[in-house]
Short mmCIF file of C-alpha atoms in Angstrom, two decimals:
data_model
loop_
_atom_site.label_atom_id
_atom_site.label_comp_id
_atom_site.label_asym_id
_atom_site.label_seq_id
_atom_site.Cartn_x
_atom_site.Cartn_y
_atom_site.Cartn_z
CA MET M 1 7.33 10.09 -16.57
CA SER M 2 6.03 7.71 -18.94
CA SER M 3 7.33 5.92 -22.64
CA THR M 4 6.82 7.07 -25.82
CA GLU M 5 6.68 3.85 -26.72
CA PRO M 6 2.98 2.42 -26.10
CA ASP M 7 3.98 -0.92 -26.37
CA ARG M 8 6.69 -0.63 -23.22
CA PRO M 9 6.56 0.16 -19.77
CA ARG M 10 6.53 3.39 -18.40
CA ARG M 11 10.15 4.11 -17.11
CA THR M 12 9.54 7.49 -13.19
CA ALA M 13 12.03 9.47 -13.69
CA LEU M 14 14.85 7.81 -11.58
CA ASP M 15 15.18 4.98 -14.27
CA ALA M 16 18.36 5.30 -15.46
CA LEU M 17 19.81 6.26 -11.71
CA HIS M 18 18.41 3.31 -10.90
CA ARG M 19 19.87 1.12 -13.78
CA SER M 20 23.08 2.60 -13.15
CA LEU M 21 23.12 1.08 -9.57
CA GLY M 22 22.90 -2.10 -10.73
CA ALA M 23 19.12 -2.48 -10.18
CA THR M 24 17.08 -6.13 -11.51
CA MET M 25 14.39 -4.29 -13.32
CA THR M 26 10.98 -5.98 -13.50
CA ASP M 27 7.49 -4.71 -15.13
CA PHE M 28 5.26 -4.30 -12.45
CA ALA M 29 1.73 -2.69 -13.82
CA GLY M 30 2.84 -1.37 -16.82
CA TRP M 31 6.07 0.34 -15.58
CA ASP M 32 9.62 -0.61 -15.82
CA MET M 33 10.63 -0.41 -11.34
CA PRO M 34 13.57 -2.23 -9.88
CA LEU M 35 12.88 -5.27 -8.03
CA ARG M 36 16.23 -5.20 -6.25
CA TYR M 37 19.79 -3.84 -5.94
CA GLY M 38 21.81 -7.12 -4.08
CA SER M 39 19.85 -9.06 -2.17
CA GLU M 40 16.92 -8.73 -1.10
CA ARG M 41 17.37 -9.92 2.30
CA ASP M 42 19.81 -7.21 3.06
CA GLU M 43 16.60 -4.65 1.78
CA HIS M 44 14.58 -5.71 3.77
CA ILE M 45 16.57 -6.21 7.15
CA ALA M 46 17.98 -2.24 6.18
CA VAL M 47 14.77 -0.92 6.56
CA ARG M 48 13.95 -3.20 9.90
CA THR M 49 17.24 -1.89 11.56
CA LYS M 50 18.36 1.03 9.41
CA ALA M 51 16.47 2.64 6.74
CA GLY M 52 15.45 1.98 2.91
CA LEU M 53 14.88 3.92 0.02
CA PHE M 54 12.54 3.59 -2.36
CA ASP M 55 11.07 4.44 -6.11
CA LEU M 56 7.04 4.50 -5.24
CA SER M 57 7.07 6.92 -8.48
CA HIS M 58 4.17 4.18 -9.94
CA MET M 59 1.41 5.46 -7.38
CA GLY M 60 -1.05 6.77 -9.07
CA GLU M 61 -2.01 10.16 -8.24
CA ILE M 62 -5.59 11.77 -8.96
CA THR M 63 -6.56 15.56 -8.03
CA VAL M 64 -9.65 16.32 -6.54
CA THR M 65 -10.79 20.38 -6.24
CA GLY M 66 -14.07 22.42 -6.26
CA PRO M 67 -16.24 23.91 -3.73
CA GLN M 68 -17.93 19.90 -3.71
CA ALA M 69 -14.67 18.02 -3.92
CA VAL M 70 -15.27 16.51 -0.46
CA ALA M 71 -18.67 15.66 -1.52
CA LEU M 72 -17.71 14.39 -4.20
CA LEU M 73 -15.12 12.21 -2.78
CA ASN M 74 -18.23 11.23 0.11
CA HIS M 75 -20.55 9.57 -2.76
CA ALA M 76 -17.10 7.67 -4.24
CA LEU M 77 -15.61 6.77 -1.43
CA VAL M 78 -16.50 3.84 1.19
CA GLY M 79 -15.11 6.61 3.97
CA ASN M 80 -15.74 10.21 5.76
CA ILE M 81 -13.93 12.79 3.87
CA ALA M 82 -16.12 15.17 5.60
CA THR M 83 -14.19 14.28 8.72
CA VAL M 84 -10.23 14.88 7.48
CA GLY M 85 -9.33 17.73 8.48
CA LEU M 86 -6.37 19.79 6.30
CA GLY M 87 -3.02 18.51 5.92
CA ARG M 88 -3.87 14.94 6.81
CA ALA M 89 -4.61 11.90 5.03
CA ARG M 90 -7.37 8.98 5.66
CA TYR M 91 -6.91 5.13 4.17
CA THR M 92 -10.23 4.31 2.52
CA MET M 93 -11.66 2.22 -0.29
CA ILE M 94 -13.63 2.68 -3.46
CA CYS M 95 -16.32 0.45 -3.72
CA GLN M 96 -17.91 -1.27 -7.27
CA ALA M 97 -22.14 -0.76 -6.66
CA ASP M 98 -21.98 -4.69 -5.39
CA GLY M 99 -20.03 -3.86 -3.05
CA GLY M 100 -16.33 -5.44 -4.52
CA ILE M 101 -13.39 -3.98 -3.32
CA LEU M 102 -11.94 -1.44 -6.83
CA ASP M 103 -8.96 -0.47 -4.68
CA ASP M 104 -7.52 0.49 -1.74
CA LEU M 105 -6.74 4.47 -1.33
CA ILE M 106 -5.16 6.87 0.69
CA VAL M 107 -6.33 10.73 0.68
CA TYR M 108 -4.94 13.46 1.61
CA ARG M 109 -6.27 16.41 2.09
CA LEU M 110 -4.11 19.38 1.18
CA GLY M 111 -6.38 22.16 1.16
CA GLU M 112 -9.57 23.91 2.02
CA THR M 113 -10.82 23.02 -1.44
CA GLU M 114 -8.29 19.94 -2.82
CA TYR M 115 -7.44 16.84 -2.28
CA MET M 116 -5.57 14.36 -3.31
CA VAL M 117 -6.64 10.59 -4.20
CA VAL M 118 -3.64 8.15 -4.46
CA ALA M 119 -4.29 5.43 -5.85
CA ASN M 120 -2.48 1.43 -6.68
CA ALA M 121 -0.35 1.63 -9.97
CA SER M 122 -2.66 -1.92 -11.07
CA ASN M 123 -5.99 0.18 -10.31
CA ALA M 124 -4.45 4.12 -11.46
CA GLN M 125 -6.89 4.37 -14.57
CA VAL M 126 -9.59 2.31 -12.81
CA VAL M 127 -10.15 4.82 -10.43
CA LEU M 128 -9.80 8.12 -12.21
CA ASP M 129 -12.30 6.18 -14.45
CA ALA M 130 -14.53 5.71 -11.57
CA LEU M 131 -14.56 9.02 -10.21
CA THR M 132 -14.43 11.00 -13.43
CA GLU M 133 -18.66 9.47 -14.48
CA ARG M 134 -18.57 9.52 -10.39
CA ALA M 135 -17.96 13.35 -10.47
CA ALA M 136 -21.68 12.99 -12.57
CA GLY M 137 -23.16 16.56 -11.02
CA PHE M 138 -21.07 18.11 -8.27
CA ASP M 139 -19.03 20.70 -8.92
CA ALA M 140 -15.70 19.25 -8.48
CA ALA M 141 -12.76 18.63 -11.42
CA VAL M 142 -10.67 15.25 -10.75
CA ARG M 143 -7.69 15.56 -12.68
CA ASP M 144 -5.28 12.96 -13.22
CA ASP M 145 -1.69 13.76 -12.33
CA ARG M 146 0.59 10.72 -12.72
CA ASP M 147 2.80 12.36 -14.97
CA ASN M 148 3.06 15.60 -12.39
CA TYR M 149 4.89 13.99 -9.55
CA ALA M 150 7.68 11.36 -8.81
CA LEU M 151 7.02 9.59 -5.35
CA LEU M 152 10.11 9.00 -2.99
CA ALA M 153 10.14 6.90 0.14
CA VAL M 154 11.81 6.85 2.88
CA GLN M 155 11.23 3.79 5.25
CA GLY M 156 13.21 2.76 9.35
CA PRO M 157 13.91 3.68 11.85
CA GLU M 158 17.08 6.15 11.18
CA SER M 159 13.95 7.55 8.45
CA ALA M 160 13.59 10.79 10.62
CA GLY M 161 16.76 11.40 11.57
CA ILE M 162 17.95 11.39 8.09
CA LEU M 163 15.69 13.31 6.40
CA LYS M 164 15.18 15.98 9.25
CA SER M 165 19.58 16.75 8.32
CA LEU M 166 18.02 17.70 4.35
CA THR M 167 15.00 20.18 5.79
CA ASP M 168 13.68 22.77 8.59
CA ALA M 169 9.58 21.37 8.25
CA ASP M 170 8.52 20.21 11.44
CA LEU M 171 8.61 16.10 11.26
CA GLU M 172 8.29 15.33 15.08
CA GLY M 173 4.79 17.48 14.60
CA LEU M 174 4.27 15.64 11.27
CA LYS M 175 1.68 12.78 12.93
CA TYR M 176 0.78 9.15 11.62
CA TYR M 177 -1.22 9.75 8.48
CA ALA M 178 -0.29 13.65 7.75
CA GLY M 179 1.60 15.75 5.58
CA LEU M 180 2.71 19.31 5.13
CA PRO M 181 4.70 20.91 1.94
CA GLY M 182 8.23 21.69 2.80
CA THR M 183 11.32 21.70 1.07
CA VAL M 184 14.04 18.93 1.36
CA ALA M 185 17.41 19.22 0.06
CA GLY M 186 16.28 23.05 -2.04
CA VAL M 187 13.16 20.57 -3.67
CA PRO M 188 9.89 21.45 -2.94
CA ALA M 189 8.09 18.68 -1.93
CA LEU M 190 4.97 17.25 0.03
CA ILE M 191 6.41 15.53 2.77
CA ALA M 192 3.83 12.87 3.82
CA ARG M 193 3.65 9.99 6.81
CA THR M 194 2.01 6.93 6.23
CA GLY M 195 4.03 3.98 4.83
CA TYR M 196 3.79 0.56 3.39
CA THR M 197 6.82 -1.10 5.26
CA GLY M 198 5.82 -1.75 8.87
CA GLU M 199 8.06 1.04 10.11
CA ASP M 200 8.86 5.00 10.40
CA GLY M 201 8.48 6.80 7.28
CA PHE M 202 7.76 9.71 5.05
CA GLU M 203 6.81 9.51 1.23
CA LEU M 204 7.85 12.55 -0.35
CA PHE M 205 6.25 13.48 -3.62
CA VAL M 206 8.38 16.04 -5.84
CA ALA M 207 7.71 17.60 -9.33
CA PRO M 208 9.36 14.78 -11.95
CA GLY M 209 12.37 16.50 -12.78
CA ASP M 210 12.97 17.28 -9.04
CA ALA M 211 13.35 13.21 -7.86
CA GLU M 212 16.73 12.38 -9.08
CA LYS M 213 18.28 15.17 -7.12
CA LEU M 214 16.53 14.54 -3.84
CA TRP M 215 17.28 10.59 -4.66
CA GLN M 216 20.97 11.74 -4.97
CA ALA M 217 20.88 13.51 -2.04
CA LEU M 218 18.86 11.28 0.26
CA THR M 219 21.57 8.86 -0.39
CA GLU M 220 24.20 11.16 0.54
CA ALA M 221 22.20 11.97 3.77
CA GLY M 222 22.22 8.18 5.01
CA ALA M 223 25.84 7.10 3.60
CA ASP M 224 26.56 6.86 7.58
CA ALA M 225 23.04 6.05 9.21
CA GLY M 226 23.06 2.25 7.27
CA LEU M 227 20.04 3.62 4.31
CA VAL M 228 20.44 1.54 1.04
CA PRO M 229 18.47 1.27 -2.17
CA CYS M 230 15.86 -0.69 -1.80
CA GLY M 231 13.05 -2.48 -4.83
CA LEU M 232 9.75 -4.00 -5.10
CA SER M 233 10.40 -7.23 -3.72
CA CYS M 234 12.08 -6.21 -0.25
CA ARG M 235 8.12 -3.56 -0.19
CA ASP M 236 6.19 -6.68 -0.49
CA THR M 237 8.22 -8.94 1.99
CA LEU M 238 8.08 -6.26 4.65
CA ARG M 239 4.25 -5.84 3.81
CA LEU M 240 3.37 -9.16 4.20
CA GLU M 241 5.43 -9.02 8.25
CA ALA M 242 3.58 -6.40 9.23
CA GLY M 243 0.09 -7.51 7.59
CA MET M 244 -0.83 -5.11 5.49
CA PRO M 245 -3.21 -6.17 2.62
CA LEU M 246 -2.65 -6.06 -1.38
CA TYR M 247 -4.71 -5.19 -4.02
CA GLY M 248 -5.19 -8.38 -6.07
CA HIS M 249 -4.04 -10.79 -3.36
CA GLU M 250 -6.16 -9.84 -0.26
CA LEU M 251 -8.32 -7.44 -1.76
CA SER M 252 -10.39 -7.55 -5.30
CA THR M 253 -13.24 -6.68 -6.48
CA SER M 254 -14.52 -10.34 -5.55
CA LEU M 255 -14.76 -9.67 -1.60
CA THR M 256 -16.52 -6.47 0.12
CA PRO M 257 -14.40 -4.54 2.55
CA PHE M 258 -16.30 -7.00 5.28
CA ASP M 259 -15.74 -10.45 3.64
CA ALA M 260 -11.44 -8.67 4.00
CA GLY M 261 -12.33 -8.30 7.38
CA LEU M 262 -11.81 -4.60 7.61
CA GLY M 263 -15.59 -3.14 7.85
CA ARG M 264 -14.27 -0.85 9.56
CA VAL M 265 -13.23 1.58 6.87
CA VAL M 266 -17.34 2.36 5.47
CA LYS M 267 -19.11 5.12 7.15
CA PHE M 268 -22.79 4.07 7.16
CA GLU M 269 -23.42 7.22 8.96
CA LYS M 270 -21.75 9.81 7.08
CA GLU M 271 -24.13 12.02 5.60
CA GLY M 272 -25.86 11.54 1.79
CA ASP M 273 -25.83 8.42 -0.61
CA PHE M 274 -22.19 6.99 -2.14
CA VAL M 275 -21.68 3.76 -4.21
CA GLY M 276 -21.91 0.83 -3.26
CA ARG M 277 -23.90 1.84 0.27
CA GLU M 278 -26.87 -0.81 -0.33
CA ALA M 279 -24.98 -3.95 -0.68
CA LEU M 280 -22.13 -2.91 1.89
CA VAL M 281 -25.16 -3.06 4.52
CA ALA M 282 -26.09 -6.09 3.50
CA ALA M 283 -22.77 -7.25 3.61
CA ALA M 284 -21.69 -5.76 7.16
CA GLU M 285 -25.15 -7.86 8.00
CA ARG M 286 -24.50 -11.63 6.30
CA ALA M 287 -20.78 -11.01 8.42
CA ALA M 288 -22.59 -9.82 11.80
CA ALA M 289 -25.18 -12.95 11.32
CA GLU M 290 -22.10 -15.37 9.20
CA PRO M 291 -18.87 -14.50 10.09
CA PRO M 292 -17.09 -14.24 6.50
CA ARG M 293 -13.19 -15.98 5.95
CA VAL M 294 -10.84 -14.49 8.23
CA LEU M 295 -7.86 -13.22 7.09
CA VAL M 296 -4.64 -14.89 9.04
CA GLY M 297 -1.19 -15.54 9.44
CA LEU M 298 0.69 -19.11 8.91
CA VAL M 299 3.95 -19.47 10.28
CA ALA M 300 5.56 -22.41 8.61
CA GLU M 301 7.21 -25.53 11.00
CA GLY M 302 8.99 -26.98 8.06
CA ARG M 303 11.35 -24.40 5.12
CA ARG M 304 8.58 -24.85 2.34
CA VAL M 305 7.49 -21.35 0.89
CA PRO M 306 3.29 -21.07 0.29
CA ARG M 307 2.37 -19.48 -2.43
CA ALA M 308 -0.76 -17.15 -3.05
CA GLY M 309 -3.37 -19.74 -4.33
CA TYR M 310 -2.34 -22.71 -2.28
CA ALA M 311 -5.10 -24.44 -0.83
CA VAL M 312 -5.10 -24.21 3.61
CA VAL M 313 -6.51 -27.46 4.26
CA ALA M 314 -7.28 -29.02 7.65
CA GLY M 315 -8.63 -32.45 8.41
CA GLY M 316 -8.15 -33.93 4.63
CA GLU M 317 -10.66 -30.58 3.47
CA VAL M 318 -10.12 -27.89 1.92
CA ILE M 319 -10.64 -24.30 5.19
CA GLY M 320 -9.35 -21.59 3.12
CA GLU M 321 -6.86 -19.98 1.01
CA VAL M 322 -3.17 -18.78 0.58
CA THR M 323 -3.59 -14.61 -0.53
CA SER M 324 0.15 -14.44 -0.13
CA GLY M 325 3.50 -16.06 1.03
CA ALA M 326 7.30 -15.36 1.77
CA PRO M 327 10.10 -15.88 3.71
CA SER M 328 9.95 -14.09 6.43
CA PRO M 329 13.83 -12.70 6.48
CA THR M 330 12.96 -11.05 10.53
CA LEU M 331 11.13 -13.77 11.58
CA GLY M 332 13.72 -16.69 9.76
CA LYS M 333 10.41 -18.97 8.65
CA PRO M 334 8.35 -19.41 5.92
CA ILE M 335 5.12 -16.84 6.81
CA ALA M 336 1.83 -16.76 4.68
CA MET M 337 -1.69 -14.74 5.04
CA ALA M 338 -4.89 -16.28 4.50
CA TYR M 339 -8.75 -16.76 4.03
CA VAL M 340 -9.69 -19.51 6.34
CA ASP M 341 -13.32 -20.71 7.72
CA ALA M 342 -14.18 -18.78 11.03
CA ALA M 343 -13.97 -21.68 12.91
CA HIS M 344 -10.03 -22.66 11.87
CA ALA M 345 -8.48 -19.18 12.54
CA ALA M 346 -7.99 -18.52 16.18
CA PRO M 347 -4.31 -18.02 16.66
CA GLY M 348 -3.10 -21.31 17.84
CA THR M 349 -5.48 -23.64 16.27
CA ALA M 350 -4.07 -27.75 15.71
CA GLY M 351 -3.80 -29.87 12.66
CA VAL M 352 -3.91 -26.48 9.98
CA GLY M 353 -1.51 -26.93 6.90
CA VAL M 354 -1.14 -25.73 3.61
CA ASP M 355 -0.97 -27.98 0.12
CA ILE M 356 2.40 -27.62 -1.47
CA ARG M 357 2.48 -29.82 -4.65
CA GLY M 358 0.57 -32.47 -2.78
CA ASN M 359 1.95 -32.26 0.73
CA HIS M 360 -0.34 -30.92 3.39
CA GLU M 361 3.09 -29.29 4.88
CA PRO M 362 1.85 -28.31 8.64
CA TYR M 363 1.49 -24.28 9.75
CA GLU M 364 0.61 -22.68 12.78
CA VAL M 365 -2.28 -19.90 12.55
CA VAL M 366 -1.06 -16.39 14.07
CA ALA M 367 -2.57 -13.68 14.40
CA LEU M 368 -1.42 -10.51 12.20
CA PRO M 369 0.38 -8.78 11.99
CA PHE M 370 3.44 -10.74 11.98
CA TYR M 371 5.95 -8.27 13.10
CA LYS M 372 5.27 -4.96 14.81
CA ARG M 373 8.03 -2.42 15.07
CA GLN M 374 8.54 -0.54 18.97
CA LYS M 375 7.01 1.96 19.40
#
């Protein structure tokens, strides 16, 4: 899947297909990826109301196998991987020794002693290096599988029906945060049900050589259901509406999981020591004694769009910082996620604004997420 020229972005197995569809391409985390095919607003609304098809082959797959695979993962990550059942998945994080977040991850248990760690594209090498280093002394092997997978995602209320027409896998029995091996349109796949859009949907891990065949089959199967190809731009507005964090925006090495309001992923009760434990105990105690800045939602009263890094203000004082902002196609208004001082974090807090080029634009503080699908 990688380009032969080291100074050029890597290309996924679907690169030629994206270009044939007229996609606007962009360099994202060292990969040439489709930003949009036409209107990002139309793509966003298709996922909310019908279905969208994404190429996510830039994500980083790392396989961990061996008798002590779970012991290694429990040492390397903050979650309790020992409690992940066969065929299930777990959202977790990998932290530095000082508790700073290196990446947020999904770990799939594929077999008795086989796990797949899926890292963000921008951090895949960092996670691979950290897992390899932390594997010392464990009877377990860490393997870079990034070139062995293409990843397609079908997201939206029509996704189950579309996929059902192409597979005899038990989709109804496939729970949220689970995965099972199956065949889709004659292509062997790991079918997962996670997603990053706030909608029901499926991820299909396949061999790169099968990616184009599968994309075409999904496109044909979804034609009558309103399926459209979708780029990274609408993926970002979808996850923002769903209040889902993005590494480099809501998560970073300067924040612990407790700073990010995600302390629940840290499992101190698990057996054995893990990297960052001591620092995270201290971070948990600090958060309990003096609440850190809180991640909140902001909804604009006007039309100006906030961007990452803009100051959040109240009473002439800076009380926080925007981490992500965009126009919301679902709400019809600009929205943002921001870390703000705990005193201003309650929904409905009056007098909060965002400094947009010197103007303090009024914003309403709301609870996250902005959007929650109807079950």
